[in-house]
Amino acid sequence: MTVCRNVTPWASAALTLAALLATGCAADKADGSRPAVSSPSATPHGYVEGAQEAAEQQSRLLLNDPGSGSTRVLDLITGKVHTTAQVKGAVRLGTDGRFGYLHASGGIHVLDSGAWMVDHGDHVHYYSAAVRDVGELPARSRAQVRGDAAVTAVTDGEGRTLLYDRGKLEKGRIASPRTLPGTYTGAVVPYEEHLLAFADNGGTTELVVLDRTGERVAAPDVECEQPRGDAVTRRGVILGCADGALLVRTEDGAFTAEEIPYGKDVPARERATSFRQRPGSDTLTAPAGSDAVWVLDVTERTWTRVDTGPVVAANTAGEGSPLLVLESDGSLHGYDIATGKRTARTKPLLTGGTRTGAKGSAPVIEVDRSRAYVNDPEGKKVFEIDYNDGLRIARSFDLDVKPVLMAETGR
């Protein structure tokens, strides 16, 4: 079964699935004939052993309470909550779209959410499988994890990078990693079957492109002072710099790096150093100090600074959707990015105000194609927000743990 990109994820899932099962997404041939129909015994296009394919996004939320160590996976389709291994003292929770990475002092716990998507460009496959704990990566909490369909790169605080076989993780085990030669500044980012990294070159920071063995194959002639923050978009990889960002992509097999400057001097405390987005989106957000948010439009190569109230978290779905900002009043606010005007506001969502969790972790906003999610740790709740309907609270989920850390998978 092939799932078309324009499938409506919620209301028409059943009808769409039936239609796709009957007709598929294949177009007629040039001579007007239909493609040959595979026999029932043939392996279906997109088949993944042990997984079920669906017509809609199989979103799940990974949730952790660092104090108790309790970890849950909330299935947003069924509403079912899965209990997984305890991970105490986690300070961060990252994801590559399928796996969750809980960063604790004793290592990085890898959790397979059992929900993911595969984007083939002209169509998308959505999958679901069982939730399972994979194991521990021997890295300290400061390590940064980035991954693609083939490898998971773990870069520690000293700049050493280990590459893990992603295929082995998908089978529930952690294989012996390969160590990259040399050390690098910040995260090593897998991209287009290569690795993007910043190397120290005699006191300056140089962007380098490595093959999967760690051999340098390119070094685009650009500067990036104080690199920090990265995000993968459909147009390439964004890397944050002191004066703006770099857009790294491939053209005719060659890697290029384009500067996207702020266009003015920006104090260090107001620079974009971490990005949030709907996965794959070309619109990124980042705090611009304590009372504003940067919006980077990668398509237009422009930065927009939106003045808000005190920022706890920010995100956007892009493509004409509002900028979502969780502010210190505990409410979610919506802003028109073009005008900077506030367009909507919810009631306070956070119980007991905006107190941060263990070691400074704060609530987050996760965004997918139709909904946004906000975690309320003290209230033991997660709110689902319809950001296209005036920030309407579509659902709320009562939990038996404090969801201090939260990340969405299946997108």
mmCIF file of C-alpha atoms in Angstrom:
data_model
loop_
_atom_site.group_PDB
_atom_site.id
_atom_site.type_symbol
_atom_site.label_atom_id
_atom_site.label_comp_id
_atom_site.label_asym_id
_atom_site.label_seq_id
_atom_site.Cartn_x
_atom_site.Cartn_y
_atom_site.Cartn_z
ATOM 1 C CA MET A 1 0.000 0.000 0.000
ATOM 2 C CA THR A 2 1.260 3.447 -0.914
ATOM 3 C CA VAL A 3 0.040 6.427 1.096
ATOM 4 C CA CYS A 4 -0.332 9.740 -0.688
ATOM 5 C CA ARG A 5 1.042 12.925 0.900
ATOM 6 C CA ASN A 6 -2.305 14.745 0.815
ATOM 7 C CA VAL A 7 -4.084 12.277 3.055
ATOM 8 C CA THR A 8 -6.107 14.114 5.706
ATOM 9 C CA PRO A 9 -4.773 12.769 8.963
ATOM 10 C CA TRP A 10 -7.773 12.744 11.260
ATOM 11 C CA ALA A 11 -11.345 12.908 10.041
ATOM 12 C CA SER A 12 -11.077 10.923 6.803
ATOM 13 C CA ALA A 13 -8.562 8.282 7.787
ATOM 14 C CA ALA A 14 -10.895 5.309 7.434
ATOM 15 C CA LEU A 15 -12.331 6.439 4.082
ATOM 16 C CA THR A 16 -8.906 7.274 2.766
ATOM 17 C CA LEU A 17 -7.448 3.939 3.795
ATOM 18 C CA ALA A 18 -10.267 2.103 2.055
ATOM 19 C CA ALA A 19 -9.743 4.125 -1.098
ATOM 20 C CA LEU A 20 -6.028 3.534 -1.086
ATOM 21 C CA LEU A 21 -6.448 -0.177 -0.564
ATOM 22 C CA ALA A 22 -8.723 -0.250 -3.585
ATOM 23 C CA THR A 23 -6.808 1.982 -5.960
ATOM 24 C CA GLY A 24 -3.318 2.813 -4.581
ATOM 25 C CA CYS A 25 -1.538 6.019 -5.589
ATOM 26 C CA ALA A 26 -0.219 4.879 -8.971
ATOM 27 C CA ALA A 27 -0.896 6.993 -12.029
ATOM 28 C CA ASP A 28 -1.939 5.674 -15.441
ATOM 29 C CA LYS A 29 0.807 4.849 -17.897
ATOM 30 C CA ALA A 30 1.480 7.141 -20.823
ATOM 31 C CA ASP A 31 -0.390 4.810 -23.214
ATOM 32 C CA GLY A 32 -3.489 5.004 -21.039
ATOM 33 C CA SER A 33 -3.171 1.503 -19.618
ATOM 34 C CA ARG A 34 -3.109 0.718 -15.936
ATOM 35 C CA PRO A 35 0.012 -0.586 -14.182
ATOM 36 C CA ALA A 36 0.002 -4.344 -13.681
ATOM 37 C CA VAL A 37 -1.569 -5.471 -10.426
ATOM 38 C CA SER A 38 0.797 -7.389 -8.153
ATOM 39 C CA SER A 39 -0.169 -10.868 -7.157
ATOM 40 C CA PRO A 40 -1.301 -11.365 -3.546
ATOM 41 C CA SER A 41 1.941 -13.204 -2.815
ATOM 42 C CA ALA A 42 4.159 -10.287 -3.938
ATOM 43 C CA THR A 43 5.761 -8.125 -1.251
ATOM 44 C CA PRO A 44 3.710 -4.874 -1.049
ATOM 45 C CA HIS A 45 5.441 -1.602 -1.828
ATOM 46 C CA GLY A 46 6.777 -0.105 1.406
ATOM 47 C CA TYR A 47 6.443 -3.337 3.359
ATOM 48 C CA VAL A 48 8.299 -3.350 6.677
ATOM 49 C CA GLU A 49 8.536 -6.604 8.596
ATOM 50 C CA GLY A 50 6.888 -6.417 12.005
ATOM 51 C CA ALA A 51 5.172 -3.062 11.339
ATOM 52 C CA GLN A 52 1.719 -2.030 10.214
ATOM 53 C CA GLU A 53 1.269 0.633 7.549
ATOM 54 C CA ALA A 54 -1.478 3.211 7.992
ATOM 55 C CA ALA A 55 -3.116 5.947 5.987
ATOM 56 C CA GLU A 56 -2.541 8.555 8.653
ATOM 57 C CA GLN A 57 0.333 9.816 10.723
ATOM 58 C CA GLN A 58 0.905 7.506 13.709
ATOM 59 C CA SER A 59 1.846 10.150 16.252
ATOM 60 C CA ARG A 60 3.037 9.206 19.719
ATOM 61 C CA LEU A 61 4.342 11.283 22.628
ATOM 62 C CA LEU A 62 7.347 10.189 24.658
ATOM 63 C CA LEU A 63 7.046 11.375 28.270
ATOM 64 C CA ASN A 64 9.439 11.201 31.226
ATOM 65 C CA ASP A 65 9.531 12.348 34.839
ATOM 66 C CA PRO A 66 13.219 12.722 35.787
ATOM 67 C CA GLY A 67 12.405 12.668 39.501
ATOM 68 C CA SER A 68 10.688 9.289 39.608
ATOM 69 C CA GLY A 69 12.180 7.941 36.399
ATOM 70 C CA SER A 70 8.729 6.978 35.132
ATOM 71 C CA THR A 71 8.548 6.911 31.333
ATOM 72 C CA ARG A 72 5.441 6.625 29.183
ATOM 73 C CA VAL A 73 4.523 6.518 25.500
ATOM 74 C CA LEU A 74 1.142 8.069 24.695
ATOM 75 C CA ASP A 75 -0.437 6.852 21.456
ATOM 76 C CA LEU A 76 -2.283 9.869 20.048
ATOM 77 C CA ILE A 77 -4.396 7.720 17.722
ATOM 78 C CA THR A 78 -5.778 5.286 20.288
ATOM 79 C CA GLY A 79 -5.196 7.266 23.477
ATOM 80 C CA LYS A 80 -3.456 4.227 24.989
ATOM 81 C CA VAL A 81 -0.513 4.791 27.336
ATOM 82 C CA HIS A 82 2.455 2.390 27.284
ATOM 83 C CA THR A 83 4.755 1.969 30.287
ATOM 84 C CA THR A 84 8.485 1.571 29.580
ATOM 85 C CA ALA A 85 11.702 1.252 31.561
ATOM 86 C CA GLN A 86 12.445 3.771 34.291
ATOM 87 C CA VAL A 87 15.054 6.414 33.468
ATOM 88 C CA LYS A 88 15.851 8.594 36.479
ATOM 89 C CA GLY A 89 17.647 11.904 36.349
ATOM 90 C CA ALA A 90 17.182 12.577 32.638
ATOM 91 C CA VAL A 91 18.002 16.168 31.699
ATOM 92 C CA ARG A 92 16.993 16.082 28.013
ATOM 93 C CA LEU A 93 14.786 14.089 25.671
ATOM 94 C CA GLY A 94 15.564 14.167 21.951
ATOM 95 C CA THR A 95 14.138 12.282 18.994
ATOM 96 C CA ASP A 96 14.927 11.524 15.380
ATOM 97 C CA GLY A 97 11.287 10.917 14.498
ATOM 98 C CA ARG A 98 11.140 7.331 15.745
ATOM 99 C CA PHE A 99 13.603 6.812 18.579
ATOM 100 C CA GLY A 100 13.661 8.780 21.800
ATOM 101 C CA TYR A 101 17.007 9.565 23.436
ATOM 102 C CA LEU A 102 16.825 10.201 27.178
ATOM 103 C CA HIS A 103 20.032 11.901 28.318
ATOM 104 C CA ALA A 104 21.014 11.000 31.883
ATOM 105 C CA SER A 105 24.303 10.958 33.779
ATOM 106 C CA GLY A 106 24.738 7.218 33.337
ATOM 107 C CA GLY A 107 24.217 7.207 29.595
ATOM 108 C CA ILE A 108 21.615 7.807 26.897
ATOM 109 C CA HIS A 109 18.604 5.506 27.079
ATOM 110 C CA VAL A 110 17.233 4.594 23.636
ATOM 111 C CA LEU A 111 13.486 4.071 23.397
ATOM 112 C CA ASP A 112 11.805 2.841 20.207
ATOM 113 C CA SER A 113 8.456 4.627 20.090
ATOM 114 C CA GLY A 114 7.177 2.230 17.417
ATOM 115 C CA ALA A 115 5.926 5.096 15.235
ATOM 116 C CA TRP A 116 7.644 6.612 12.207
ATOM 117 C CA MET A 117 7.251 7.784 8.645
ATOM 118 C CA VAL A 118 9.225 7.308 5.443
ATOM 119 C CA ASP A 119 9.132 10.196 2.969
ATOM 120 C CA HIS A 120 9.736 9.212 -0.647
ATOM 121 C CA GLY A 121 9.201 12.749 -1.952
ATOM 122 C CA ASP A 122 6.053 12.099 -3.991
ATOM 123 C CA HIS A 123 4.407 9.973 -1.306
ATOM 124 C CA VAL A 124 4.754 9.101 2.363
ATOM 125 C CA HIS A 125 4.503 5.831 4.300
ATOM 126 C CA TYR A 126 3.291 5.853 7.921
ATOM 127 C CA TYR A 127 4.135 2.927 10.188
ATOM 128 C CA SER A 128 3.392 1.659 13.668
ATOM 129 C CA ALA A 129 4.917 -1.182 15.683
ATOM 130 C CA ALA A 130 5.375 -2.223 19.283
ATOM 131 C CA VAL A 131 7.000 0.130 21.776
ATOM 132 C CA ARG A 132 10.258 -1.241 23.175
ATOM 133 C CA ASP A 133 13.316 -0.249 25.170
ATOM 134 C CA VAL A 134 16.451 -0.705 23.061
ATOM 135 C CA GLY A 135 19.190 -0.082 25.622
ATOM 136 C CA GLU A 136 21.854 2.378 26.697
ATOM 137 C CA LEU A 137 24.379 4.343 24.676
ATOM 138 C CA PRO A 138 27.513 4.892 26.798
ATOM 139 C CA ALA A 139 27.577 8.682 26.646
ATOM 140 C CA ARG A 140 27.304 11.510 29.140
ATOM 141 C CA SER A 141 24.289 13.776 29.369
ATOM 142 C CA ARG A 142 26.051 16.562 27.439
ATOM 143 C CA ALA A 143 26.315 14.386 24.334
ATOM 144 C CA GLN A 144 24.359 15.382 21.238
ATOM 145 C CA VAL A 145 22.510 12.839 19.108
ATOM 146 C CA ARG A 146 21.620 13.298 15.441
ATOM 147 C CA GLY A 147 20.476 10.662 12.990
ATOM 148 C CA ASP A 148 19.077 9.733 9.610
ATOM 149 C CA ALA A 149 17.805 6.507 8.062
ATOM 150 C CA ALA A 150 21.254 4.880 8.110
ATOM 151 C CA VAL A 151 23.269 6.117 11.091
ATOM 152 C CA THR A 152 22.907 7.674 14.518
ATOM 153 C CA ALA A 153 25.747 10.059 15.400
ATOM 154 C CA VAL A 154 26.565 10.652 19.082
ATOM 155 C CA THR A 155 28.985 13.538 19.727
ATOM 156 C CA ASP A 156 30.230 13.951 23.289
ATOM 157 C CA GLY A 157 31.211 17.137 25.099
ATOM 158 C CA GLU A 158 34.841 16.752 24.024
ATOM 159 C CA GLY A 159 33.922 16.549 20.337
ATOM 160 C CA ARG A 160 34.415 12.822 19.824
ATOM 161 C CA THR A 161 31.777 11.166 17.632
ATOM 162 C CA LEU A 162 30.524 7.584 17.514
ATOM 163 C CA LEU A 163 28.383 6.299 14.629
ATOM 164 C CA TYR A 164 25.784 3.609 15.383
ATOM 165 C CA ASP A 165 24.055 1.442 12.789
ATOM 166 C CA ARG A 166 20.458 2.684 12.630
ATOM 167 C CA GLY A 167 19.287 -0.603 11.115
ATOM 168 C CA LYS A 168 20.423 -2.458 14.229
ATOM 169 C CA LEU A 169 18.505 -0.027 16.450
ATOM 170 C CA GLU A 170 15.403 -0.762 14.404
ATOM 171 C CA LYS A 171 15.869 -4.441 15.217
ATOM 172 C CA GLY A 172 16.096 -3.664 18.923
ATOM 173 C CA ARG A 173 19.809 -3.856 19.559
ATOM 174 C CA ILE A 174 22.815 -1.574 19.818
ATOM 175 C CA ALA A 175 25.770 -2.653 17.682
ATOM 176 C CA SER A 176 29.381 -1.708 18.322
ATOM 177 C CA PRO A 177 29.864 1.856 17.034
ATOM 178 C CA ARG A 178 32.437 3.214 14.626
ATOM 179 C CA THR A 179 34.578 6.088 15.944
ATOM 180 C CA LEU A 180 35.165 9.072 13.684
ATOM 181 C CA PRO A 181 38.745 10.321 13.587
ATOM 182 C CA GLY A 182 39.322 13.801 15.018
ATOM 183 C CA THR A 183 37.144 16.016 17.186
ATOM 184 C CA TYR A 184 34.416 18.453 16.220
ATOM 185 C CA THR A 185 32.598 21.475 17.617
ATOM 186 C CA GLY A 186 28.920 20.853 18.295
ATOM 187 C CA ALA A 187 26.765 18.103 16.856
ATOM 188 C CA VAL A 188 27.808 16.041 13.840
ATOM 189 C CA VAL A 189 24.772 15.997 11.534
ATOM 190 C CA PRO A 190 24.092 13.124 9.083
ATOM 191 C CA TYR A 191 22.856 14.490 5.756
ATOM 192 C CA GLU A 192 22.676 13.134 2.197
ATOM 193 C CA GLU A 193 24.750 10.043 3.030
ATOM 194 C CA HIS A 194 27.472 12.297 4.477
ATOM 195 C CA LEU A 195 28.213 14.048 7.769
ATOM 196 C CA LEU A 196 28.257 17.808 8.399
ATOM 197 C CA ALA A 197 30.611 19.018 11.117
ATOM 198 C CA PHE A 198 32.566 22.016 12.378
ATOM 199 C CA ALA A 199 36.308 21.548 12.822
ATOM 200 C CA ASP A 200 38.833 23.779 14.544
ATOM 201 C CA ASN A 201 41.180 25.131 11.886
ATOM 202 C CA GLY A 202 43.906 27.087 13.633
ATOM 203 C CA GLY A 203 41.600 29.130 15.824
ATOM 204 C CA THR A 204 38.757 29.455 13.291
ATOM 205 C CA THR A 205 35.746 27.177 12.919
ATOM 206 C CA GLU A 206 35.543 25.472 9.538
ATOM 207 C CA LEU A 207 32.517 23.704 8.085
ATOM 208 C CA VAL A 208 33.532 20.319 6.678
ATOM 209 C CA VAL A 209 31.688 17.547 4.865
ATOM 210 C CA LEU A 210 32.757 14.000 5.770
ATOM 211 C CA ASP A 211 31.915 10.655 4.266
ATOM 212 C CA ARG A 212 30.583 7.981 6.594
ATOM 213 C CA THR A 213 34.113 6.799 7.405
ATOM 214 C CA GLY A 214 35.067 10.275 8.612
ATOM 215 C CA GLU A 215 37.187 11.230 5.614
ATOM 216 C CA ARG A 216 36.892 14.872 4.597
ATOM 217 C CA VAL A 217 35.396 15.194 1.108
ATOM 218 C CA ALA A 218 34.494 18.906 0.989
ATOM 219 C CA ALA A 219 34.917 22.172 2.872
ATOM 220 C CA PRO A 220 32.560 24.907 1.632
ATOM 221 C CA ASP A 221 34.286 28.301 1.767
ATOM 222 C CA VAL A 222 32.152 29.989 4.437
ATOM 223 C CA GLU A 223 32.661 31.300 7.950
ATOM 224 C CA CYS A 224 30.561 30.471 10.982
ATOM 225 C CA GLU A 225 31.593 31.982 14.276
ATOM 226 C CA GLN A 226 30.346 30.321 17.459
ATOM 227 C CA PRO A 227 28.283 27.601 15.732
ATOM 228 C CA ARG A 228 25.349 26.427 17.780
ATOM 229 C CA GLY A 229 22.017 24.875 16.841
ATOM 230 C CA ASP A 230 20.948 22.879 13.785
ATOM 231 C CA ALA A 231 17.828 21.713 11.984
ATOM 232 C CA VAL A 232 17.082 19.589 8.930
ATOM 233 C CA THR A 233 14.597 21.034 6.437
ATOM 234 C CA ARG A 234 13.442 20.042 2.968
ATOM 235 C CA ARG A 235 15.770 22.655 1.531
ATOM 236 C CA GLY A 236 18.847 21.549 3.418
ATOM 237 C CA VAL A 237 20.417 21.758 6.861
ATOM 238 C CA ILE A 238 20.373 24.971 8.871
ATOM 239 C CA LEU A 239 23.380 25.589 11.122
ATOM 240 C CA GLY A 240 23.251 28.491 13.589
ATOM 241 C CA CYS A 241 26.099 31.028 13.662
ATOM 242 C CA ALA A 242 26.850 34.220 15.587
ATOM 243 C CA ASP A 243 25.704 36.429 12.680
ATOM 244 C CA GLY A 244 22.780 34.289 11.491
ATOM 245 C CA ALA A 245 22.778 30.846 9.914
ATOM 246 C CA LEU A 246 24.176 28.709 7.131
ATOM 247 C CA LEU A 247 22.019 26.720 4.731
ATOM 248 C CA VAL A 248 23.925 23.625 3.609
ATOM 249 C CA ARG A 249 22.576 21.559 0.731
ATOM 250 C CA THR A 250 23.592 19.569 -2.324
ATOM 251 C CA GLU A 251 23.436 20.797 -5.911
ATOM 252 C CA ASP A 252 24.365 18.383 -8.699
ATOM 253 C CA GLY A 253 26.185 16.228 -6.183
ATOM 254 C CA ALA A 254 28.236 19.097 -4.723
ATOM 255 C CA PHE A 255 27.771 20.562 -1.233
ATOM 256 C CA THR A 256 27.132 24.291 -0.982
ATOM 257 C CA ALA A 257 26.733 26.591 2.014
ATOM 258 C CA GLU A 258 24.738 29.823 1.822
ATOM 259 C CA GLU A 259 24.797 32.500 4.495
ATOM 260 C CA ILE A 260 21.495 33.804 5.892
ATOM 261 C CA PRO A 261 22.555 36.778 8.043
ATOM 262 C CA TYR A 262 20.404 38.558 10.585
ATOM 263 C CA GLY A 263 21.117 41.774 8.695
ATOM 264 C CA LYS A 264 22.044 43.639 11.872
ATOM 265 C CA ASP A 265 24.144 43.212 14.988
ATOM 266 C CA VAL A 266 22.424 40.892 17.449
ATOM 267 C CA PRO A 267 23.626 40.636 21.067
ATOM 268 C CA ALA A 268 24.805 37.189 22.098
ATOM 269 C CA ARG A 269 21.895 36.706 24.501
ATOM 270 C CA GLU A 270 19.395 37.276 21.639
ATOM 271 C CA ARG A 271 20.921 34.974 19.019
ATOM 272 C CA ALA A 272 19.186 31.843 17.774
ATOM 273 C CA THR A 273 21.068 28.941 19.367
ATOM 274 C CA SER A 274 18.439 26.187 19.241
ATOM 275 C CA PHE A 275 15.719 25.633 16.668
ATOM 276 C CA ARG A 276 12.206 24.213 16.894
ATOM 277 C CA GLN A 277 10.030 23.278 13.931
ATOM 278 C CA ARG A 278 7.489 20.890 12.551
ATOM 279 C CA PRO A 279 9.800 18.129 11.287
ATOM 280 C CA GLY A 280 10.780 18.782 7.686
ATOM 281 C CA SER A 281 9.270 22.270 7.704
ATOM 282 C CA ASP A 282 11.177 25.165 6.155
ATOM 283 C CA THR A 283 10.056 27.557 8.908
ATOM 284 C CA LEU A 284 12.099 27.491 12.112
ATOM 285 C CA THR A 285 11.687 29.201 15.478
ATOM 286 C CA ALA A 286 14.180 30.097 18.195
ATOM 287 C CA PRO A 287 14.070 32.306 21.294
ATOM 288 C CA ALA A 288 15.391 35.832 20.679
ATOM 289 C CA GLY A 289 16.255 36.622 24.251
ATOM 290 C CA SER A 290 13.590 36.356 26.925
ATOM 291 C CA ASP A 291 10.758 38.374 25.349
ATOM 292 C CA ALA A 292 10.853 37.678 21.619
ATOM 293 C CA VAL A 293 11.096 34.855 19.071
ATOM 294 C CA TRP A 294 13.077 34.519 15.857
ATOM 295 C CA VAL A 295 11.299 32.998 12.852
ATOM 296 C CA LEU A 296 13.614 31.845 10.074
ATOM 297 C CA ASP A 297 11.960 31.356 6.679
ATOM 298 C CA VAL A 298 14.412 29.100 4.878
ATOM 299 C CA THR A 299 12.574 29.425 1.555
ATOM 300 C CA GLU A 300 12.790 33.224 1.556
ATOM 301 C CA ARG A 301 16.143 33.308 3.410
ATOM 302 C CA THR A 302 14.743 35.819 5.912
ATOM 303 C CA TRP A 303 14.719 36.308 9.671
ATOM 304 C CA THR A 304 11.695 37.862 11.423
ATOM 305 C CA ARG A 305 11.797 38.939 15.055
ATOM 306 C CA VAL A 306 8.392 38.734 16.765
ATOM 307 C CA ASP A 307 8.068 40.602 20.057
ATOM 308 C CA THR A 308 6.067 38.561 22.562
ATOM 309 C CA GLY A 309 5.712 38.275 26.293
ATOM 310 C CA PRO A 310 8.253 36.296 28.350
ATOM 311 C CA VAL A 311 8.936 33.136 26.335
ATOM 312 C CA VAL A 312 8.822 29.660 27.857
ATOM 313 C CA ALA A 313 8.613 27.759 24.527
ATOM 314 C CA ALA A 314 7.892 28.490 20.873
ATOM 315 C CA ASN A 315 7.155 26.584 17.674
ATOM 316 C CA THR A 316 5.197 26.802 14.424
ATOM 317 C CA ALA A 317 3.855 24.494 11.747
ATOM 318 C CA GLY A 318 5.010 26.975 9.085
ATOM 319 C CA GLU A 319 3.274 27.502 5.748
ATOM 320 C CA GLY A 320 0.969 30.286 6.926
ATOM 321 C CA SER A 321 0.305 28.831 10.370
ATOM 322 C CA PRO A 322 0.585 31.003 13.478
ATOM 323 C CA LEU A 323 3.661 31.307 15.627
ATOM 324 C CA LEU A 324 2.867 29.459 18.864
ATOM 325 C CA VAL A 325 4.385 30.838 22.047
ATOM 326 C CA LEU A 326 3.938 29.460 25.538
ATOM 327 C CA GLU A 327 4.441 32.462 27.775
ATOM 328 C CA SER A 328 5.098 32.953 31.463
ATOM 329 C CA ASP A 329 1.387 33.505 32.151
ATOM 330 C CA GLY A 330 0.957 29.784 31.458
ATOM 331 C CA SER A 331 -1.127 30.429 28.343
ATOM 332 C CA LEU A 332 -0.435 29.520 24.731
ATOM 333 C CA HIS A 333 -0.429 32.565 22.455
ATOM 334 C CA GLY A 334 -0.770 32.687 18.679
ATOM 335 C CA TYR A 335 0.945 35.389 16.599
ATOM 336 C CA ASP A 336 0.723 36.371 12.961
ATOM 337 C CA ILE A 337 4.330 36.082 11.833
ATOM 338 C CA ALA A 338 4.060 38.719 9.113
ATOM 339 C CA THR A 339 2.529 41.454 11.294
ATOM 340 C CA GLY A 340 3.716 40.367 14.746
ATOM 341 C CA LYS A 341 0.185 40.781 16.095
ATOM 342 C CA ARG A 342 -1.300 38.347 18.580
ATOM 343 C CA THR A 343 -4.269 36.532 17.052
ATOM 344 C CA ALA A 344 -5.347 34.083 19.761
ATOM 345 C CA ARG A 345 -4.736 33.008 23.322
ATOM 346 C CA THR A 346 -5.767 30.043 25.442
ATOM 347 C CA LYS A 347 -6.658 29.906 29.094
ATOM 348 C CA PRO A 348 -3.687 29.163 31.373
ATOM 349 C CA LEU A 349 -2.584 25.594 30.641
ATOM 350 C CA LEU A 350 0.149 25.128 33.224
ATOM 351 C CA THR A 351 -0.728 24.138 36.764
ATOM 352 C CA GLY A 352 1.208 26.148 39.317
ATOM 353 C CA GLY A 353 2.640 28.591 36.770
ATOM 354 C CA THR A 354 5.689 28.040 34.602
ATOM 355 C CA ARG A 355 8.034 26.420 37.080
ATOM 356 C CA THR A 356 10.695 24.481 35.253
ATOM 357 C CA GLY A 357 11.327 20.830 35.934
ATOM 358 C CA ALA A 358 14.436 18.995 37.021
ATOM 359 C CA LYS A 359 17.655 20.835 36.213
ATOM 360 C CA GLY A 360 15.874 23.618 34.376
ATOM 361 C CA SER A 361 13.807 21.625 31.861
ATOM 362 C CA ALA A 362 10.765 23.619 30.780
ATOM 363 C CA PRO A 363 7.505 22.697 29.020
ATOM 364 C CA VAL A 364 7.701 22.443 25.232
ATOM 365 C CA ILE A 365 5.435 22.794 22.214
ATOM 366 C CA GLU A 366 5.397 19.877 19.781
ATOM 367 C CA VAL A 367 3.792 20.515 16.381
ATOM 368 C CA ASP A 368 2.616 18.226 13.603
ATOM 369 C CA ARG A 369 0.495 18.758 10.477
ATOM 370 C CA SER A 370 -2.765 19.456 12.319
ATOM 371 C CA ARG A 371 -2.190 19.717 16.056
ATOM 372 C CA ALA A 372 0.164 21.099 18.683
ATOM 373 C CA TYR A 373 0.897 19.542 22.095
ATOM 374 C CA VAL A 374 1.814 21.272 25.360
ATOM 375 C CA ASN A 375 2.907 19.385 28.483
ATOM 376 C CA ASP A 376 1.735 20.437 31.950
ATOM 377 C CA PRO A 377 4.110 18.626 34.349
ATOM 378 C CA GLU A 378 2.553 19.702 37.643
ATOM 379 C CA GLY A 379 -0.974 19.005 36.416
ATOM 380 C CA LYS A 380 0.046 15.616 34.964
ATOM 381 C CA LYS A 381 -1.581 16.541 31.673
ATOM 382 C CA VAL A 382 -0.883 17.018 27.997
ATOM 383 C CA PHE A 383 -3.042 19.395 25.974
ATOM 384 C CA GLU A 384 -3.798 18.913 22.286
ATOM 385 C CA ILE A 385 -4.311 22.228 20.492
ATOM 386 C CA ASP A 386 -5.977 22.828 17.128
ATOM 387 C CA TYR A 387 -3.805 25.747 15.999
ATOM 388 C CA ASN A 388 -5.930 26.279 12.870
ATOM 389 C CA ASP A 389 -9.048 26.913 14.957
ATOM 390 C CA GLY A 390 -8.104 29.789 17.238
ATOM 391 C CA LEU A 391 -5.958 27.571 19.507
ATOM 392 C CA ARG A 392 -8.951 25.470 20.487
ATOM 393 C CA ILE A 393 -8.187 22.792 23.074
ATOM 394 C CA ALA A 394 -9.185 19.685 21.136
ATOM 395 C CA ARG A 395 -8.297 17.098 23.792
ATOM 396 C CA SER A 396 -6.485 16.779 27.088
ATOM 397 C CA PHE A 397 -4.795 13.643 28.384
ATOM 398 C CA ASP A 398 -4.668 12.840 32.100
ATOM 399 C CA LEU A 399 -1.519 10.942 33.073
ATOM 400 C CA ASP A 400 -0.205 9.041 36.093
ATOM 401 C CA VAL A 401 3.231 10.708 35.820
ATOM 402 C CA LYS A 402 4.572 14.234 35.588
ATOM 403 C CA PRO A 403 5.414 14.750 31.885
ATOM 404 C CA VAL A 404 8.424 16.953 32.557
ATOM 405 C CA LEU A 405 10.148 15.884 29.326
ATOM 406 C CA MET A 406 8.162 15.397 26.120
ATOM 407 C CA ALA A 407 8.891 14.647 22.457
ATOM 408 C CA GLU A 408 6.657 13.608 19.543
ATOM 409 C CA THR A 409 7.450 10.781 17.121
ATOM 410 C CA GLY A 410 5.780 9.367 14.030
ATOM 411 C CA ARG A 411 6.101 12.595 12.041
#
